[in-house]
């Protein structure tokens, strides 16, 4: 039997669907994990941060973040005595190799690790025209690489500068809060490798999570609260000069 | 039936709309992935795909399952809360195959100063040294034992 044009037209879409399924593969399941039981966030205890850059390196190793791009990075603030409005901030290579001695003497100096704030009302997901970025049922802001067009709307929309376009795939990239780890009962790579415990993964839906006690007994703030993004990355001891 | 006498063009138009509408519904059903809209305005399967990424950092629990001796040593020192992979790096491969994948030997002259080199922005209560003055270029583990770093009388083991 020879294939007529009619048959060919019928066969092509079928073959395309079949091939799509082959390419997709079968995702690995995490049997004991229930999305509805979690609401993830992070606690950053700034007085403990030593600016070692372990988190930045760990993130890169865990998530194949290309050189020169960051899903998390550390900033060093230098605030002079009389000018809280204009802090001097440096972050050489995202703080990946630590920080050189400060150029300026005196003033107030401290480190601020940054990452996606996994906002509950995230501006980045609101602007996506194709539904490629979304807030998962447990509050993690994720990117569907197969759906992303690389239009950069989300990169522009993020008030915290946490997104970038991957130089190879040309799709939007960001911190996934190590979604592949937290769904397996592990903590994120940055928290795992933080030597001082300055970063702690927090499950806000778990009543036994130490975050609740911590929030009750400390002055905790989020970045840019006036943006009303309902950020879930909480900073302890956040200085007013931090942008 | 006078009302429909000249309505032939309306029926034809209705037919065009119907065919167009069916084509739209049909194409949409074909092009939009099944899981789209499962949890919201996105592809539900994307969640499982992101979660299926392999892990590189095994987590301290995996280390402690085998290396109880090191855990014991750490307990007596200041590094008790420092997770193994914070210094040793990602070792999920080693956990999967402890025999053939061995962790790299660490260079303490590089490793320790990442945290302990003095820097004005570090918290004041964090132990810091100017490494050039402190060790005169010797690797830190000449005197300090990394798992329990305090120098005790009679040298470290």
Coordinates of C-alpha atoms in Angstrom, one line a residue:
Chain A
X1 CA 0.0 0.0 0.0
X2 CA 1.4 3.4 -0.9
X3 CA 0.8 6.3 1.3
X4 CA -1.4 8.9 -0.2
X5 CA -1.3 12.6 0.6
X6 CA -4.4 12.2 2.6
X7 CA -2.9 9.4 4.7
X8 CA 0.3 11.4 5.2
X9 CA -1.7 14.4 6.5
X10 CA -3.4 12.1 9.0
X11 CA -0.2 10.4 10.1
X12 CA 2.0 13.5 10.7
X13 CA 0.2 14.9 13.7
X14 CA -0.1 11.4 15.3
X15 CA 3.7 10.9 14.8
X16 CA 4.3 14.4 16.3
X17 CA 2.3 13.6 19.4
X18 CA 4.1 10.2 19.8
X19 CA 7.5 11.9 19.4
X20 CA 6.6 14.5 22.0
X21 CA 5.9 11.8 24.5
X22 CA 9.2 10.1 23.8
X23 CA 11.1 13.4 24.3
X24 CA 9.3 14.2 27.5
X25 CA 10.3 11.0 29.3
X26 CA 8.8 9.9 32.6
X27 CA 9.5 12.3 35.4
X28 CA 10.8 10.8 38.7
X29 CA 8.0 10.7 41.3
X30 CA 8.4 11.7 45.0
X31 CA 5.8 9.5 46.5
X32 CA 5.6 10.9 50.1
X33 CA 5.5 14.5 49.1
X34 CA 2.2 16.4 49.1
X35 CA 2.1 19.8 47.6
X36 CA -0.8 20.9 49.6
X37 CA 1.0 20.4 52.9
X38 CA 3.8 23.0 52.3
X39 CA 4.2 26.7 51.9
X40 CA 7.9 27.3 51.3
X41 CA 10.0 30.3 52.2
X42 CA 13.4 31.1 53.5
X43 CA 14.8 32.8 56.5
X44 CA 18.1 34.8 56.2
X45 CA 19.7 35.6 59.4
X46 CA 21.9 38.5 58.4
X47 CA 24.0 38.8 61.6
X48 CA 25.2 35.3 60.8
X49 CA 26.3 35.9 57.2
X50 CA 30.0 35.9 56.8
X51 CA 30.1 36.5 53.0
X52 CA 32.0 33.2 52.3
X53 CA 30.1 32.7 49.0
X54 CA 29.4 29.0 49.8
X55 CA 25.7 29.5 48.9
X56 CA 26.6 31.0 45.5
X57 CA 29.0 28.1 44.7
X58 CA 26.6 25.5 45.9
X59 CA 23.7 26.9 43.8
X60 CA 25.9 26.9 40.8
X61 CA 27.0 23.3 41.4
X62 CA 23.5 22.1 42.1
X63 CA 21.7 23.8 39.3
X64 CA 24.2 24.2 36.5
X65 CA 24.0 28.0 36.6
X66 CA 26.2 29.4 33.9
X67 CA 29.3 31.5 34.8
X68 CA 28.5 35.1 35.3
X69 CA 24.8 34.5 36.0
X70 CA 23.3 34.0 39.5
X71 CA 20.3 32.5 41.0
X72 CA 21.6 33.6 44.3
X73 CA 24.4 36.1 45.1
X74 CA 25.8 37.9 48.1
X75 CA 26.1 41.7 48.3
X76 CA 28.4 43.6 50.6
X77 CA 27.1 46.9 51.9
X78 CA 29.1 49.8 53.1
X79 CA 27.1 52.6 54.7
X80 CA 28.9 55.7 55.6
X81 CA 28.0 57.4 58.9
X82 CA 25.9 60.2 57.5
X83 CA 24.4 58.7 54.3
X84 CA 22.1 55.8 54.8
X85 CA 20.3 56.6 51.6
X86 CA 23.3 55.9 49.4
X87 CA 25.0 52.7 50.5
X88 CA 28.0 51.5 48.5
X89 CA 27.3 48.0 47.4
X90 CA 29.7 45.5 45.8
X91 CA 29.4 41.9 44.8
X92 CA 32.4 40.7 42.9
X93 CA 31.4 37.7 40.8
X94 CA 28.3 37.4 43.0
X95 CA 30.5 36.9 46.0
X96 CA 31.3 33.5 44.7
X97 CA 35.0 33.7 45.6
X98 CA 34.4 35.7 48.8
X99 CA 35.1 39.4 49.2
X100 CA 38.4 41.3 49.0
X101 CA 39.3 43.7 51.9
X102 CA 37.0 46.7 51.9
X103 CA 38.2 49.8 50.0
X104 CA 36.6 52.2 52.5
X105 CA 37.3 52.3 56.2
X106 CA 34.8 52.9 58.9
X107 CA 31.0 53.1 58.5
X108 CA 28.7 50.2 58.7
X109 CA 29.6 47.0 56.8
X110 CA 27.6 43.8 56.3
X111 CA 26.6 41.1 53.8
X112 CA 23.2 40.5 52.3
X113 CA 22.6 37.3 50.4
X114 CA 19.9 37.6 47.8
X115 CA 17.8 35.1 45.9
X116 CA 14.3 34.9 44.4
X117 CA 11.9 36.0 47.1
X118 CA 9.2 33.5 46.0
X119 CA 6.6 36.2 46.3
X120 CA 3.1 35.1 47.0
X121 CA 1.9 37.9 44.7
X122 CA 4.8 37.8 42.3
X123 CA 5.0 40.5 39.6
X124 CA 7.0 38.1 37.4
X125 CA 4.3 35.5 37.1
X126 CA 1.6 38.2 36.4
X127 CA 3.3 39.5 33.3
X128 CA 4.1 36.1 31.6
X129 CA 2.0 36.1 28.4
X130 CA 2.1 32.3 28.0
X131 CA 1.8 30.8 31.4
X132 CA 5.4 29.7 31.4
X133 CA 6.1 31.0 34.9
X134 CA 3.9 30.2 37.8
X135 CA 3.5 29.9 41.5
X136 CA 3.3 26.2 42.4
X137 CA 0.7 25.1 44.9
X138 CA 3.3 25.2 47.7
X139 CA 4.3 28.8 46.9
X140 CA 7.5 28.2 44.8
X141 CA 7.8 30.4 41.8
X142 CA 9.0 28.2 38.9
X143 CA 9.6 28.4 35.1
X144 CA 8.4 25.9 32.6
X145 CA 11.3 25.9 30.2
X146 CA 9.3 24.2 27.5
X147 CA 6.7 26.9 27.5
X148 CA 9.0 29.9 28.0
X149 CA 9.4 32.1 24.9
X150 CA 12.3 34.1 26.3
X151 CA 10.4 37.4 25.9
X152 CA 12.1 38.8 29.1
X153 CA 8.9 40.4 30.5
X154 CA 9.5 38.6 33.8
X155 CA 13.1 39.7 33.9
X156 CA 11.9 43.3 33.7
X157 CA 9.1 42.7 36.1
X158 CA 11.1 41.3 39.0
X159 CA 11.7 44.1 41.5
X160 CA 14.6 42.2 43.0
X161 CA 16.6 41.4 39.9
X162 CA 16.4 37.7 40.5
X163 CA 15.8 36.5 36.9
X164 CA 18.0 36.2 33.8
X165 CA 17.9 34.7 30.4
X166 CA 20.0 31.5 30.1
X167 CA 22.6 32.2 27.5
X168 CA 22.2 28.7 25.9
X169 CA 18.5 27.9 26.2
X170 CA 17.4 31.6 25.8
X171 CA 14.6 30.9 28.4
X172 CA 14.0 32.6 31.7
X173 CA 16.0 31.2 34.6
X174 CA 15.7 31.7 38.3
X175 CA 16.0 30.2 41.8
X176 CA 13.7 27.2 42.0
X177 CA 14.2 27.0 45.8
X178 CA 15.8 23.7 44.8
X179 CA 12.4 22.3 44.1
X180 CA 14.0 19.0 43.1
X181 CA 15.5 18.8 46.6
X182 CA 12.8 20.1 48.9
X183 CA 10.3 17.6 47.3
X184 CA 12.7 14.8 48.3
X185 CA 12.9 16.0 51.9
X186 CA 16.2 17.7 51.5
X187 CA 17.0 21.3 52.2
X188 CA 18.2 23.7 49.4
X189 CA 21.8 23.5 48.2
X190 CA 22.5 27.0 49.6
X191 CA 21.1 26.2 53.0
X192 CA 22.9 22.8 53.0
X193 CA 26.3 24.5 52.4
X194 CA 25.8 27.6 54.6
X195 CA 28.4 27.1 57.3
X196 CA 26.8 29.5 59.8
X197 CA 23.1 28.7 59.4
X198 CA 22.5 32.2 58.0
X199 CA 20.1 30.6 55.5
X200 CA 17.3 28.4 56.6
X201 CA 14.6 26.8 54.4
X202 CA 11.3 27.4 56.1
X203 CA 8.0 25.6 55.6
X204 CA 5.4 28.1 56.7
X205 CA 2.6 25.6 56.8
X206 CA 4.5 23.2 59.1
X207 CA 3.6 24.3 62.7
X208 CA 6.7 22.6 64.0
X209 CA 9.1 24.6 61.8
X210 CA 11.5 26.7 63.9
X211 CA 10.6 29.7 61.6
X212 CA 7.5 30.4 63.6
X213 CA 9.3 30.7 66.9
X214 CA 12.0 32.8 65.2
X215 CA 9.5 35.2 63.7
X216 CA 7.8 35.7 67.0
X217 CA 11.0 36.6 68.8
X218 CA 12.9 38.6 66.2
X219 CA 12.4 41.7 64.1
X220 CA 12.0 40.2 60.7
X221 CA 11.6 42.1 57.4
X222 CA 11.3 41.4 53.7
X223 CA 12.9 43.3 50.9
X224 CA 11.0 46.1 49.3
X225 CA 7.8 45.6 51.4
X226 CA 6.3 48.7 49.7
X227 CA 6.1 46.6 46.5
X228 CA 3.4 44.5 48.2
X229 CA 4.8 41.3 46.6
X230 CA 4.3 39.3 49.8
X231 CA 7.9 38.0 49.6
X232 CA 8.5 34.8 51.5
X233 CA 12.3 35.4 52.0
X234 CA 12.5 36.9 55.5
X235 CA 15.5 38.8 56.6
X236 CA 16.5 39.1 60.3
X237 CA 18.4 42.3 61.2
X238 CA 17.8 43.9 57.8
X239 CA 19.3 47.4 57.6
X240 CA 17.2 50.2 56.3
X241 CA 19.9 50.9 53.6
X242 CA 19.4 47.6 51.8
X243 CA 17.8 48.0 48.5
Chain B
X1 CA -41.9 31.0 5.7
X2 CA -41.6 34.4 4.3
X3 CA -39.4 35.5 7.1
X4 CA -36.6 33.2 5.8
X5 CA -37.1 33.9 2.1
X6 CA -33.9 35.9 1.7
X7 CA -32.0 34.5 4.7
X8 CA -29.8 32.1 2.7
X9 CA -26.7 34.2 3.2
X10 CA -27.3 34.2 7.0
X11 CA -27.3 30.4 7.1
X12 CA -24.1 30.3 5.1
X13 CA -22.5 32.8 7.5
X14 CA -23.7 30.7 10.4
X15 CA -22.1 27.7 8.8
X16 CA -18.8 29.5 8.4
X17 CA -18.9 30.5 12.1
X18 CA -19.8 27.0 13.1
X19 CA -16.9 25.4 11.1
X20 CA -14.5 28.1 12.4
X21 CA -15.6 27.6 16.0
X22 CA -15.3 23.8 15.7
X23 CA -11.8 24.2 14.1
X24 CA -10.8 26.5 17.0
X25 CA -12.1 24.1 19.7
X26 CA -10.5 21.1 17.9
X27 CA -7.1 22.8 17.4
X28 CA -7.1 24.0 21.0
X29 CA -7.8 20.5 22.3
X30 CA -5.0 19.3 20.2
X31 CA -2.4 22.0 20.9
X32 CA -2.9 22.7 24.6
X33 CA -1.2 20.1 26.8
X34 CA -3.5 17.9 28.8
X35 CA -2.1 19.1 32.1
X36 CA -2.5 22.8 31.3
X37 CA -4.8 24.3 33.9
X38 CA -4.4 21.3 36.3
X39 CA -3.3 23.7 39.1
X40 CA -3.5 27.1 37.4
X41 CA -2.7 28.9 34.2
X42 CA 0.3 26.7 33.5
X43 CA 1.3 23.2 32.5
X44 CA 0.9 21.0 35.5
X45 CA 3.4 18.5 34.3
X46 CA 6.1 21.1 34.5
X47 CA 6.1 20.7 38.3
X48 CA 7.1 17.0 38.0
X49 CA 9.7 17.8 35.4
X50 CA 11.4 20.4 37.5
X51 CA 11.2 18.1 40.5
X52 CA 12.9 15.3 38.6
X53 CA 16.2 17.1 38.3
X54 CA 19.0 15.0 39.9
X55 CA 20.4 16.0 43.3
X56 CA 24.1 17.0 43.6
X57 CA 24.3 17.8 47.3
X58 CA 23.4 14.6 49.1
X59 CA 22.5 16.3 52.4
X60 CA 24.2 15.9 55.8
X61 CA 21.9 13.0 56.8
X62 CA 23.4 10.8 54.0
X63 CA 27.0 11.6 55.2
X64 CA 26.1 10.9 58.9
X65 CA 24.7 7.5 58.1
X66 CA 28.2 6.2 57.3
X67 CA 30.6 8.6 58.9
X68 CA 29.6 8.4 62.5
X69 CA 33.2 8.8 63.6
X70 CA 33.6 12.2 62.0
X71 CA 30.3 13.2 63.4
X72 CA 31.6 12.3 66.9
X73 CA 34.8 14.3 66.3
X74 CA 32.8 17.4 65.1
X75 CA 30.6 17.3 68.2
X76 CA 33.5 18.3 70.4
X77 CA 34.3 21.4 68.3
X78 CA 33.0 24.6 66.9
X79 CA 32.3 23.2 63.5
X80 CA 29.5 21.0 64.9
X81 CA 26.8 22.8 62.9
X82 CA 28.8 23.0 59.7
X83 CA 27.4 20.5 57.2
X84 CA 29.9 18.2 55.6
X85 CA 29.3 19.4 52.1
X86 CA 29.8 23.0 53.1
X87 CA 33.5 22.2 52.9
X88 CA 33.7 18.9 51.0
X89 CA 31.5 20.0 48.2
X90 CA 28.6 18.2 46.4
X91 CA 28.9 14.5 47.0
X92 CA 25.7 12.8 45.9
X93 CA 27.8 10.7 43.5
X94 CA 29.9 9.5 46.3
X95 CA 26.7 8.5 48.3
X96 CA 25.4 6.6 45.3
X97 CA 28.7 4.8 44.7
X98 CA 31.0 5.1 47.8
X99 CA 33.5 2.7 46.5
X100 CA 34.6 4.2 43.2
X101 CA 33.8 7.9 43.7
X102 CA 36.1 9.4 46.3
X103 CA 35.8 13.0 47.6
X104 CA 38.7 15.2 46.4
X105 CA 41.4 16.0 49.0
X106 CA 40.8 19.5 50.2
X107 CA 43.4 22.3 50.3
X108 CA 43.0 23.9 53.8
X109 CA 45.1 26.9 52.8
X110 CA 42.3 27.8 50.3
X111 CA 39.3 26.4 52.1
X112 CA 39.6 27.8 55.6
X113 CA 40.3 31.4 54.6
X114 CA 37.0 31.5 52.6
X115 CA 35.2 31.8 55.9
X116 CA 37.9 32.9 58.4
X117 CA 39.9 35.6 56.5
X118 CA 39.3 38.8 58.3
X119 CA 36.9 41.2 56.6
X120 CA 35.4 44.3 58.0
X121 CA 31.9 43.3 56.9
X122 CA 31.9 40.0 58.8
X123 CA 30.1 39.8 62.1
X124 CA 32.3 40.9 64.9
X125 CA 31.7 37.7 66.9
X126 CA 32.8 35.5 64.1
X127 CA 36.4 34.1 64.5
X128 CA 38.6 35.8 61.9
X129 CA 42.3 35.9 61.2
X130 CA 44.6 37.7 58.8
X131 CA 45.9 34.4 57.4
X132 CA 49.3 35.8 56.3
X133 CA 50.0 36.8 59.9
X134 CA 48.4 33.8 61.5
X135 CA 50.1 30.9 59.7
X136 CA 53.0 32.5 57.8
X137 CA 51.8 30.6 54.7
X138 CA 51.5 27.1 56.3
X139 CA 48.3 25.2 55.6
X140 CA 45.8 25.7 58.4
X141 CA 45.7 21.9 59.2
X142 CA 49.3 22.0 60.2
X143 CA 48.0 23.1 63.6
X144 CA 44.2 23.0 63.4
X145 CA 42.2 19.9 63.0
X146 CA 39.3 20.9 60.6
X147 CA 36.6 18.8 62.2
X148 CA 37.4 20.2 65.6
X149 CA 39.5 23.2 65.1
X150 CA 40.5 24.4 68.5
X151 CA 44.2 23.9 69.3
X152 CA 44.4 21.8 72.4
X153 CA 47.5 21.3 74.6
X154 CA 49.8 18.7 73.1
X155 CA 48.8 19.4 69.5
X156 CA 45.9 18.1 67.6
X157 CA 45.2 14.6 66.4

